[in-house]
mmCIF file of C-alpha atoms and ligand atoms in Angstrom:
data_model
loop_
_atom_site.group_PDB
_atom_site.id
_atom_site.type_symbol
_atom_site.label_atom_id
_atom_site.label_comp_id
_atom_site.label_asym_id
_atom_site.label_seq_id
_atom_site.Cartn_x
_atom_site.Cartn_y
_atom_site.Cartn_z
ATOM 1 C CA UNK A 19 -9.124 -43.071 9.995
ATOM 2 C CA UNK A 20 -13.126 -43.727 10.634
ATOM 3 C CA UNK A 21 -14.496 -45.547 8.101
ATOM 4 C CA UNK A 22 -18.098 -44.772 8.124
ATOM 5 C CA UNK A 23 -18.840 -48.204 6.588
ATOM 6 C CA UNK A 24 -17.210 -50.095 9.007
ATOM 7 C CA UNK A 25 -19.483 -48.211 12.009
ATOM 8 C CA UNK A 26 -22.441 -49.945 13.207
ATOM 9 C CA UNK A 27 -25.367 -48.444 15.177
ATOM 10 C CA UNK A 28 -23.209 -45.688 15.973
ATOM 11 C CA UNK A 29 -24.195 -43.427 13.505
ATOM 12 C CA UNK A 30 -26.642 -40.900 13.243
ATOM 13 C CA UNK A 31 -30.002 -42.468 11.877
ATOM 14 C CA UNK A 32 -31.008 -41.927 9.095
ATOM 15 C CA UNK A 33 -32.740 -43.266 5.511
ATOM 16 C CA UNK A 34 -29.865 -44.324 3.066
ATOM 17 C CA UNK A 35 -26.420 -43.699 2.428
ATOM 18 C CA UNK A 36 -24.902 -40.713 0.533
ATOM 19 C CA UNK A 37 -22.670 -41.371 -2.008
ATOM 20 C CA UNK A 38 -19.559 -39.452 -1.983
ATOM 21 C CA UNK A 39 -19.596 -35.633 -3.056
ATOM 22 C CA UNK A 40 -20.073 -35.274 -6.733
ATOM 23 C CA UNK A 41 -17.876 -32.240 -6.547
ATOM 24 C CA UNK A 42 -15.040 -33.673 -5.018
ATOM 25 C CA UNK A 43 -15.286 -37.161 -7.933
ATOM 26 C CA UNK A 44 -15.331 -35.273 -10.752
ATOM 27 C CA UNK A 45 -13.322 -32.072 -9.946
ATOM 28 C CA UNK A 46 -10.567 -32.664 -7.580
ATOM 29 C CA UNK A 47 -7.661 -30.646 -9.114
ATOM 30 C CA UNK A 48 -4.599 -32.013 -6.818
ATOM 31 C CA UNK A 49 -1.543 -29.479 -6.399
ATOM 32 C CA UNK A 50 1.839 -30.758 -5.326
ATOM 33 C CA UNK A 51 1.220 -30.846 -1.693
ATOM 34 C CA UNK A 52 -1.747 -33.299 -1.710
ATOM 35 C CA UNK A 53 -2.514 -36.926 -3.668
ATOM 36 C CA UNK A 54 -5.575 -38.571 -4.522
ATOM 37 C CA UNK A 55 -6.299 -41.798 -2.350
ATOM 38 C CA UNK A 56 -7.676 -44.829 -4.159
ATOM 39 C CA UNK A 57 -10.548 -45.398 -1.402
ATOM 40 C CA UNK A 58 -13.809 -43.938 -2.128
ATOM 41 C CA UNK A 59 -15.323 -42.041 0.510
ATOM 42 C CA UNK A 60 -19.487 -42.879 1.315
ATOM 43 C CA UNK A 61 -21.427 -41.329 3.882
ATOM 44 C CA UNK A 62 -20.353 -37.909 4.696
ATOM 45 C CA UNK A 63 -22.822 -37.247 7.414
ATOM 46 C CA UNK A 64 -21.183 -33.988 7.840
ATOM 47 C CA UNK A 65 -22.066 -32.629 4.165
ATOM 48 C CA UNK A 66 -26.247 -33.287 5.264
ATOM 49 C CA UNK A 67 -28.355 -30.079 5.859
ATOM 50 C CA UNK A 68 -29.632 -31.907 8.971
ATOM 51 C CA UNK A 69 -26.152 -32.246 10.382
ATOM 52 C CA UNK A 70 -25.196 -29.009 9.716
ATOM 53 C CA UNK A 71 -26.311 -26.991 12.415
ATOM 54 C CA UNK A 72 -24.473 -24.001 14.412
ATOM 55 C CA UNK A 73 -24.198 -23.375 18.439
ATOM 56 C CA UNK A 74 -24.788 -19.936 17.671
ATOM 57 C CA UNK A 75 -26.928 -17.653 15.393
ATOM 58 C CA UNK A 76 -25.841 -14.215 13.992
ATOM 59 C CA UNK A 77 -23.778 -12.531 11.107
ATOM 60 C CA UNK A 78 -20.332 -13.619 11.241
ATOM 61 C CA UNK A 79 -19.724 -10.569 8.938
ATOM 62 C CA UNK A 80 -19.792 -8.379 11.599
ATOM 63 C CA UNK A 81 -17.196 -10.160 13.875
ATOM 64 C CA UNK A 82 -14.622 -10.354 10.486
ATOM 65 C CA UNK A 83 -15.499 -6.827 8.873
ATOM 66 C CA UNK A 84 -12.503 -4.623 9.041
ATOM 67 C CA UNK A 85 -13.959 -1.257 11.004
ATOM 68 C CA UNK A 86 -13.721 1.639 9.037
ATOM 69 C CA UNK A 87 -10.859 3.385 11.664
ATOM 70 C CA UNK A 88 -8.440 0.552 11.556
ATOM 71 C CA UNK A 89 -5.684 -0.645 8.882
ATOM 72 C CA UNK A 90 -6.487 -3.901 7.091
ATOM 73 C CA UNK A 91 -3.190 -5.509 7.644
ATOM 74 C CA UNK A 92 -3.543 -4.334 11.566
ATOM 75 C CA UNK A 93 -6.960 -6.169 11.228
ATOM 76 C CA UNK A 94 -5.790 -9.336 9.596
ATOM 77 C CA UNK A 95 -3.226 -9.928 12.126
ATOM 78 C CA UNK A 96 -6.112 -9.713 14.419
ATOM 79 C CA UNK A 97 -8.338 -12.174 12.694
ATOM 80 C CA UNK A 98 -5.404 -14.715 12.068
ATOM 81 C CA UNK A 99 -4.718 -14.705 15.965
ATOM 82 C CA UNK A 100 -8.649 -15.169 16.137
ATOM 83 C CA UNK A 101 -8.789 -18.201 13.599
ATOM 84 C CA UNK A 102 -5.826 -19.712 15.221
ATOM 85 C CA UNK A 103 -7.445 -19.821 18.981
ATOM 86 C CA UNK A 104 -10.580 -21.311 17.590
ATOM 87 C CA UNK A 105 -9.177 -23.722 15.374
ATOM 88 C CA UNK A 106 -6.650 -24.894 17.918
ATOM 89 C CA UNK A 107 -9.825 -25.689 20.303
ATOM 90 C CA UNK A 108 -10.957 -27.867 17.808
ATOM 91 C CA UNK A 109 -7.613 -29.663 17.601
ATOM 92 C CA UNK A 110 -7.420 -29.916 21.378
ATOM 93 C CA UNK A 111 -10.530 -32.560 20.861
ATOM 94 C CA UNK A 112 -8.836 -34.788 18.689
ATOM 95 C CA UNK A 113 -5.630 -34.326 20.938
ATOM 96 C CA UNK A 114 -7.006 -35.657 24.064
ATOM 97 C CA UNK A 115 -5.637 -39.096 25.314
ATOM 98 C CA UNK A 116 -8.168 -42.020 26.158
ATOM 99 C CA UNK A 117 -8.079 -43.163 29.365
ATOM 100 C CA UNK A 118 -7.734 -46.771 27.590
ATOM 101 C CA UNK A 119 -5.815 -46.595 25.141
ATOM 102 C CA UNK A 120 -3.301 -44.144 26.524
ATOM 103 C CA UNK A 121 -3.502 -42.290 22.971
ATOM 104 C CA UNK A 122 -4.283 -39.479 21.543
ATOM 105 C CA UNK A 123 -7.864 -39.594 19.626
ATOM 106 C CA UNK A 124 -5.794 -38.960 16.296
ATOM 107 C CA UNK A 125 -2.897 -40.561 16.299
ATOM 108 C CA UNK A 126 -0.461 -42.975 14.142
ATOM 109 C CA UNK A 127 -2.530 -45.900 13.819
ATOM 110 C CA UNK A 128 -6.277 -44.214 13.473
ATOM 111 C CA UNK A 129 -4.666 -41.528 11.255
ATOM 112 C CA UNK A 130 -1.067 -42.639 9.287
ATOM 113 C CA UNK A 131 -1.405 -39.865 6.744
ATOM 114 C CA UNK A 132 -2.968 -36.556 6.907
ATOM 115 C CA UNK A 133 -6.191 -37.202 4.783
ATOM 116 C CA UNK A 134 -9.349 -35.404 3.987
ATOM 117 C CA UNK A 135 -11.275 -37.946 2.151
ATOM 118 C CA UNK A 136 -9.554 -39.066 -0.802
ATOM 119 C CA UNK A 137 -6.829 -36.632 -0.552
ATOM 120 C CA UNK A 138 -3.732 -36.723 1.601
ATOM 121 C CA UNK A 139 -2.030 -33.785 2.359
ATOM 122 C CA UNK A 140 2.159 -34.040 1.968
ATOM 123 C CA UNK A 141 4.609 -31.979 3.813
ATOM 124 C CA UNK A 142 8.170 -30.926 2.662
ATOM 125 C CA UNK A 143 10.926 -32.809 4.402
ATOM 126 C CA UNK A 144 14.331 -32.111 3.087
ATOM 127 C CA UNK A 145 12.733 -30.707 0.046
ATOM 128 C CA UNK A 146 10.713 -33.448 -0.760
ATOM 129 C CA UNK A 147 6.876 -34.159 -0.256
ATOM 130 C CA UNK A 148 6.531 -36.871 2.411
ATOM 131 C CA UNK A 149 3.291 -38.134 3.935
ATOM 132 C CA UNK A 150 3.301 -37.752 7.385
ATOM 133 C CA UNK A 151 1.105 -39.167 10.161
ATOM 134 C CA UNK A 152 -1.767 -37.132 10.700
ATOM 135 C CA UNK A 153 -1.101 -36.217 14.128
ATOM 136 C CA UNK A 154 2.771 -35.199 13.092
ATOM 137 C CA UNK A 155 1.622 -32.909 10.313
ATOM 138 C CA UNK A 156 -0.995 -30.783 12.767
ATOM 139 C CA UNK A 157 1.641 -30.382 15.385
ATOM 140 C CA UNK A 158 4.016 -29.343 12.447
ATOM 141 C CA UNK A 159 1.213 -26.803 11.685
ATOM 142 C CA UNK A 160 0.564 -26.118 14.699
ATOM 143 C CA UNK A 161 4.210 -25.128 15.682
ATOM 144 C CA UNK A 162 4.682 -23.451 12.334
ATOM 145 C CA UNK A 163 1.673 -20.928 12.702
ATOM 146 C CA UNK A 164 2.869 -20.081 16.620
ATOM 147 C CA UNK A 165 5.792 -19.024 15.273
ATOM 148 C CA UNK A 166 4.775 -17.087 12.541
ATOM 149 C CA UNK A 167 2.279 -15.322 15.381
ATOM 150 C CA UNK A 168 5.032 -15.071 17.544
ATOM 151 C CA UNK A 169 7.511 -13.714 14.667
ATOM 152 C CA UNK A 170 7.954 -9.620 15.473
ATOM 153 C CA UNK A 171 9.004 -9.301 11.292
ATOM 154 C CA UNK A 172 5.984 -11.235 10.398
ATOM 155 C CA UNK A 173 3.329 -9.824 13.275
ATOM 156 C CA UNK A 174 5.139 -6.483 14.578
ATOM 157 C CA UNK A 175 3.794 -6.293 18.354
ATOM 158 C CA UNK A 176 4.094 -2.796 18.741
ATOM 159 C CA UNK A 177 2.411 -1.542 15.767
ATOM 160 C CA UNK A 178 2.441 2.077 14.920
ATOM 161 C CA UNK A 179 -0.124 3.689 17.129
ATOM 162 C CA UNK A 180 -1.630 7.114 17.438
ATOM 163 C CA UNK A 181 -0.738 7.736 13.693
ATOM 164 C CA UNK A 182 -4.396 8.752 11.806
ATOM 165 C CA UNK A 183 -4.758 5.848 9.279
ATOM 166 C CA UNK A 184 -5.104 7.958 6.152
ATOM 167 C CA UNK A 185 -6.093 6.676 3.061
ATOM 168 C CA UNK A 186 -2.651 7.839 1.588
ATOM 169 C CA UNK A 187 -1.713 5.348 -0.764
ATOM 170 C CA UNK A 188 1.737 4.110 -2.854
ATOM 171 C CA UNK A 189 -0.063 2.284 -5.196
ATOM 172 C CA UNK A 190 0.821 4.984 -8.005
ATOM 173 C CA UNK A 191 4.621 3.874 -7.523
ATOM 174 C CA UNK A 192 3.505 0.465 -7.126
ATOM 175 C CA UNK A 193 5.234 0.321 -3.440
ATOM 176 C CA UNK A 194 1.943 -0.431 -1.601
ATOM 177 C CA UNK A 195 0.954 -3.593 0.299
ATOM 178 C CA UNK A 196 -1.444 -4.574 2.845
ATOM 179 C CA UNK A 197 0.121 -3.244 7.084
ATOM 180 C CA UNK A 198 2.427 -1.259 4.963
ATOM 181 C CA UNK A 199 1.681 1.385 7.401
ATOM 182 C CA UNK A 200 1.082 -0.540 10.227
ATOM 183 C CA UNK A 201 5.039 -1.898 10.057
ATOM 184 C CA UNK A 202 3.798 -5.375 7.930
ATOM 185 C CA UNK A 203 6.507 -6.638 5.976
ATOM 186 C CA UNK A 204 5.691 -6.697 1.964
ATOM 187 C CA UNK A 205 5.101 -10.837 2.509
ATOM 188 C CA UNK A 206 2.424 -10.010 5.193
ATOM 189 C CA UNK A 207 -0.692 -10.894 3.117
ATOM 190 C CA UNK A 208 0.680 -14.079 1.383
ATOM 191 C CA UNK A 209 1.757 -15.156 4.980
ATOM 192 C CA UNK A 210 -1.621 -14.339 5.901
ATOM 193 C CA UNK A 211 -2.872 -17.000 2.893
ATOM 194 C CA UNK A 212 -0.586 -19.411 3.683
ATOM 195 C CA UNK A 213 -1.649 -20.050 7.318
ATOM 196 C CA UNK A 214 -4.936 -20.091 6.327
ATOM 197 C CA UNK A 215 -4.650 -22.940 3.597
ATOM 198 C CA UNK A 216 -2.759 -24.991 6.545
ATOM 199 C CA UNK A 217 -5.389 -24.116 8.729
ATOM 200 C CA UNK A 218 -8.065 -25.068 6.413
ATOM 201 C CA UNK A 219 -5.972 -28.648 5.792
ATOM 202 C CA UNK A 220 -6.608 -29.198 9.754
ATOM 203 C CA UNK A 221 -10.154 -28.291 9.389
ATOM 204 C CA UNK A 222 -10.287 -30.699 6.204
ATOM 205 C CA UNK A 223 -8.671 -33.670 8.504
ATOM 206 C CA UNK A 224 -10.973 -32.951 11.667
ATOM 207 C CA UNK A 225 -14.366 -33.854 9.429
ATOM 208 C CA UNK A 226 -12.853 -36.061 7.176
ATOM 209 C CA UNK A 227 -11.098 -38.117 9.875
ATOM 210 C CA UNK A 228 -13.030 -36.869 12.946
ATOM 211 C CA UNK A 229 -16.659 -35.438 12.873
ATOM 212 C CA UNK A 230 -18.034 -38.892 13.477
ATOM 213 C CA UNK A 231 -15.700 -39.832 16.179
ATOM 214 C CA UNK A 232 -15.200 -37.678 18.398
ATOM 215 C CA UNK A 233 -17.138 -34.514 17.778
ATOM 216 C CA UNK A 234 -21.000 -36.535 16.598
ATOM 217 C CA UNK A 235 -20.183 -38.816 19.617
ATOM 218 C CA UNK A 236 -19.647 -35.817 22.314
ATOM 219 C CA UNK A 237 -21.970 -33.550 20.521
ATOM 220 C CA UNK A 238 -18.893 -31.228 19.750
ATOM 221 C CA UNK A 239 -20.507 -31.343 15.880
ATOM 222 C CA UNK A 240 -22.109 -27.438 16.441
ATOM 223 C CA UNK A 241 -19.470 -26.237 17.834
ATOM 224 C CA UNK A 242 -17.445 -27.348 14.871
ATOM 225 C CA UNK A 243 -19.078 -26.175 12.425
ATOM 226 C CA UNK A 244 -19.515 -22.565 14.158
ATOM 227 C CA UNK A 245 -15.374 -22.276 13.927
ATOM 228 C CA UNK A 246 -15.295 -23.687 10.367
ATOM 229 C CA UNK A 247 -18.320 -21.478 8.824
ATOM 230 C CA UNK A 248 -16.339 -18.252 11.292
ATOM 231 C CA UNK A 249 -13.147 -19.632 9.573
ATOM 232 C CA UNK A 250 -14.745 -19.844 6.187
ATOM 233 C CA UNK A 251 -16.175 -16.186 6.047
ATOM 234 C CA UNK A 252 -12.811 -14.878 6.950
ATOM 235 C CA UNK A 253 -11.147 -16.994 3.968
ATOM 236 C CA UNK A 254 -13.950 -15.933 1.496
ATOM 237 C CA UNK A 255 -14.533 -12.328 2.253
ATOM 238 C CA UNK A 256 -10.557 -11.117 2.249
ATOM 239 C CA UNK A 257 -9.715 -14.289 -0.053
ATOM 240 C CA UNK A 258 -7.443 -15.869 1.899
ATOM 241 C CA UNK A 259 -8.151 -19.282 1.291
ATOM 242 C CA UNK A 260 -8.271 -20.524 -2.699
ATOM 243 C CA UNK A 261 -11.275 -22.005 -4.071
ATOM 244 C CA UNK A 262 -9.746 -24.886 -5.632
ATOM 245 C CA UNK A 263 -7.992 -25.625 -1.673
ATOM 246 C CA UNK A 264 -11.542 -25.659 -0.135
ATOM 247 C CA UNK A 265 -13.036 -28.931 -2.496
ATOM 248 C CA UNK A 266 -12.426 -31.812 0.006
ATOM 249 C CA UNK A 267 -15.166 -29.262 1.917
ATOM 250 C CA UNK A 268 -17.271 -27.923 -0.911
ATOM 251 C CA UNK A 269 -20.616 -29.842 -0.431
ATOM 252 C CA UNK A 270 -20.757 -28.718 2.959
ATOM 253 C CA UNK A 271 -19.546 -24.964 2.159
ATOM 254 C CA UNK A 272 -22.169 -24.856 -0.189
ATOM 255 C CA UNK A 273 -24.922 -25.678 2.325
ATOM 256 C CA UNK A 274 -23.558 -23.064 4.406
ATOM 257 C CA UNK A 275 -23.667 -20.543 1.588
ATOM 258 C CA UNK A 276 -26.920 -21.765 0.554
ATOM 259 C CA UNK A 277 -28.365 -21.315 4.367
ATOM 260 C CA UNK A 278 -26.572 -17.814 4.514
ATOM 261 C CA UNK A 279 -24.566 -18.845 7.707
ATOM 262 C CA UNK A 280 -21.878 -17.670 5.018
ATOM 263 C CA UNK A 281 -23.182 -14.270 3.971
ATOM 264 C CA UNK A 282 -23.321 -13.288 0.515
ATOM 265 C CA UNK A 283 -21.130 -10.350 1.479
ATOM 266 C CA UNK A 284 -18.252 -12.887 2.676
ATOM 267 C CA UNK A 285 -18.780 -14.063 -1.151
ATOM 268 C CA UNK A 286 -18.580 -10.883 -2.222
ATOM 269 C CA UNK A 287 -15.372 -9.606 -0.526
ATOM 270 C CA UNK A 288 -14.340 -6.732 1.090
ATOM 271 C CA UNK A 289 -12.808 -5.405 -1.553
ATOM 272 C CA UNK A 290 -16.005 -5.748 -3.758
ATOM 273 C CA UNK A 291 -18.068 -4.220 -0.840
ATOM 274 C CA UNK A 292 -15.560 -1.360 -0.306
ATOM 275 C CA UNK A 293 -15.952 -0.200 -4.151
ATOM 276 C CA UNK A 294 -19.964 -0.266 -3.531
ATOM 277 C CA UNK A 295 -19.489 1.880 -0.992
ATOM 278 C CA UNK A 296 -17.343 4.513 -2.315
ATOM 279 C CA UNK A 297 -19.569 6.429 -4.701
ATOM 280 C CA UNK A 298 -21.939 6.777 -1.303
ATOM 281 C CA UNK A 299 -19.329 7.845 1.034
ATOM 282 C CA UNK A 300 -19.983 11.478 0.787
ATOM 283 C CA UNK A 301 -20.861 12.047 4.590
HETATM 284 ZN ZN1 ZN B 408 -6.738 -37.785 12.672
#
């Protein structure tokens, strides 16, 4: 793991240090699956306005909104494959062997336990939490997630085509879920959330661990933070992703939000946005 203090001339310049996140001192809630480290994080370059840029401008609304014609849980398979390709881009940085060292950027030694800051994400072997290595738990992820892609119960690859997507819905009998009719199994949205919250842990680990070294030191930092603010307005606008999982990135989420990279419609939700929308629909 980098420890910011320990750098010398390699970081950005800049007047002062930052103390660690307010939001992440005073209100870390910890579930089951992550502890609290005793060391204090200082200097998060990454949660800094002028650190936060993108590679890209535009809405990422319009690349995540579900069009009008197509069935949500058909879309959300689509934006999970998405998510997946660009985080695993990202990973690929931190996965490439030095030349010297003949290891991987994250590996055993830099990173023994998956951390974001001062928390450190567990994973269940044999029914128990165990920290694992950093580099164990994203290729644990990483494996996981392929196969859940890859699973034709969880992500039907011939989905149910040619059928008009009527609104026609169950939800009187109480027997309606998200890619119901689009051949989803009833689990398909809270295997949508929980890819996502593992997805966000790698995110978590790659600025915690990583924005300094590599990405700030190959100037991978925009491209970065254009997959985690994409990544973000997915989690936000169909809320796949819970609030109290996204502290160990807060400060910097809320710079994004503030700057409208997020859009306030992400905030909002697509379900919020859809019930705007239906007293106008009359055309
Ligand atoms: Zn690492």
């Amino acid at each position: 793991m980098n420890n910011p203090n320990q750098a010398s001339g390699a970081y950005p310049a800049q007047g002062g240090v930052m103390t660690s996140s307010p939001s992440i001192n005073s209100t870390l809630s910890v579930d089951s699956a992550a502890t609290v480290n005793e060391n204090n994080d200082s200097a998060k370059y990454f949660f800094q306005e002028k650190y936060a840029p993108l590679n890209v401008k535009g809405n990422f609304l319009t690349l995540c909104a579900c069009p009008k014609n197509v069935e949500l849980g058909e879309w959300l398979a689509h934006q999970i494959v998405e998510q997946y390709r660009l985080l695993h881009g990202m990973l690929q940085v931190i996965q490439e062997v030095n030349s010297v060292t003949g290891l991987p950027i994250c590996n055993e030694s830099t990173c023994p336990t998956m951390s974001a800051g001062r928390l450190t994400y567990t994973w269940l072997v044999d029914g128990r939490a165990a920290k694992i290595s950093a580099p164990k738990f994203i290729n644990r992820v990483e494996k996981w997630i392929v196969s859940k892609i890859h699973d034709p119960v969880m992500f039907p690859t011939d989905p149910v085509t040619g059928v008009p997507r009527t609104a026609v819905s169950d939800a009187a009998n109480g027997d309606d879920w998200i890619g119901k009719t689009s051949g989803f199994p009833q689990t398909f949205y809270k295997d949508c959330q929980g890819i996502m919250k593992q997805m966000f842990r790698c995110y978590a680990h790659l600025y915690h661990g990583h924005w300094l070294d590599p990405f700030w030191h190959i100037n991978r930092h925009e491209m970065l933070n254009m997959s985690f603010v994409h990544f973000v307005t997915v989690a936000k606008y169909y809320k796949l992703v819970a609030d109290k999982e996204m502290e160990p990135m807060q400060p910097l989420i809320d710079l994004f939000i503030k700057q409208e990279k997020i859009p306030p419609e992400a905030i909002a939700g697509h379900w919020a946005q859809q019930q705007q929308q239906q007293p106008q629909s009359t055309a």
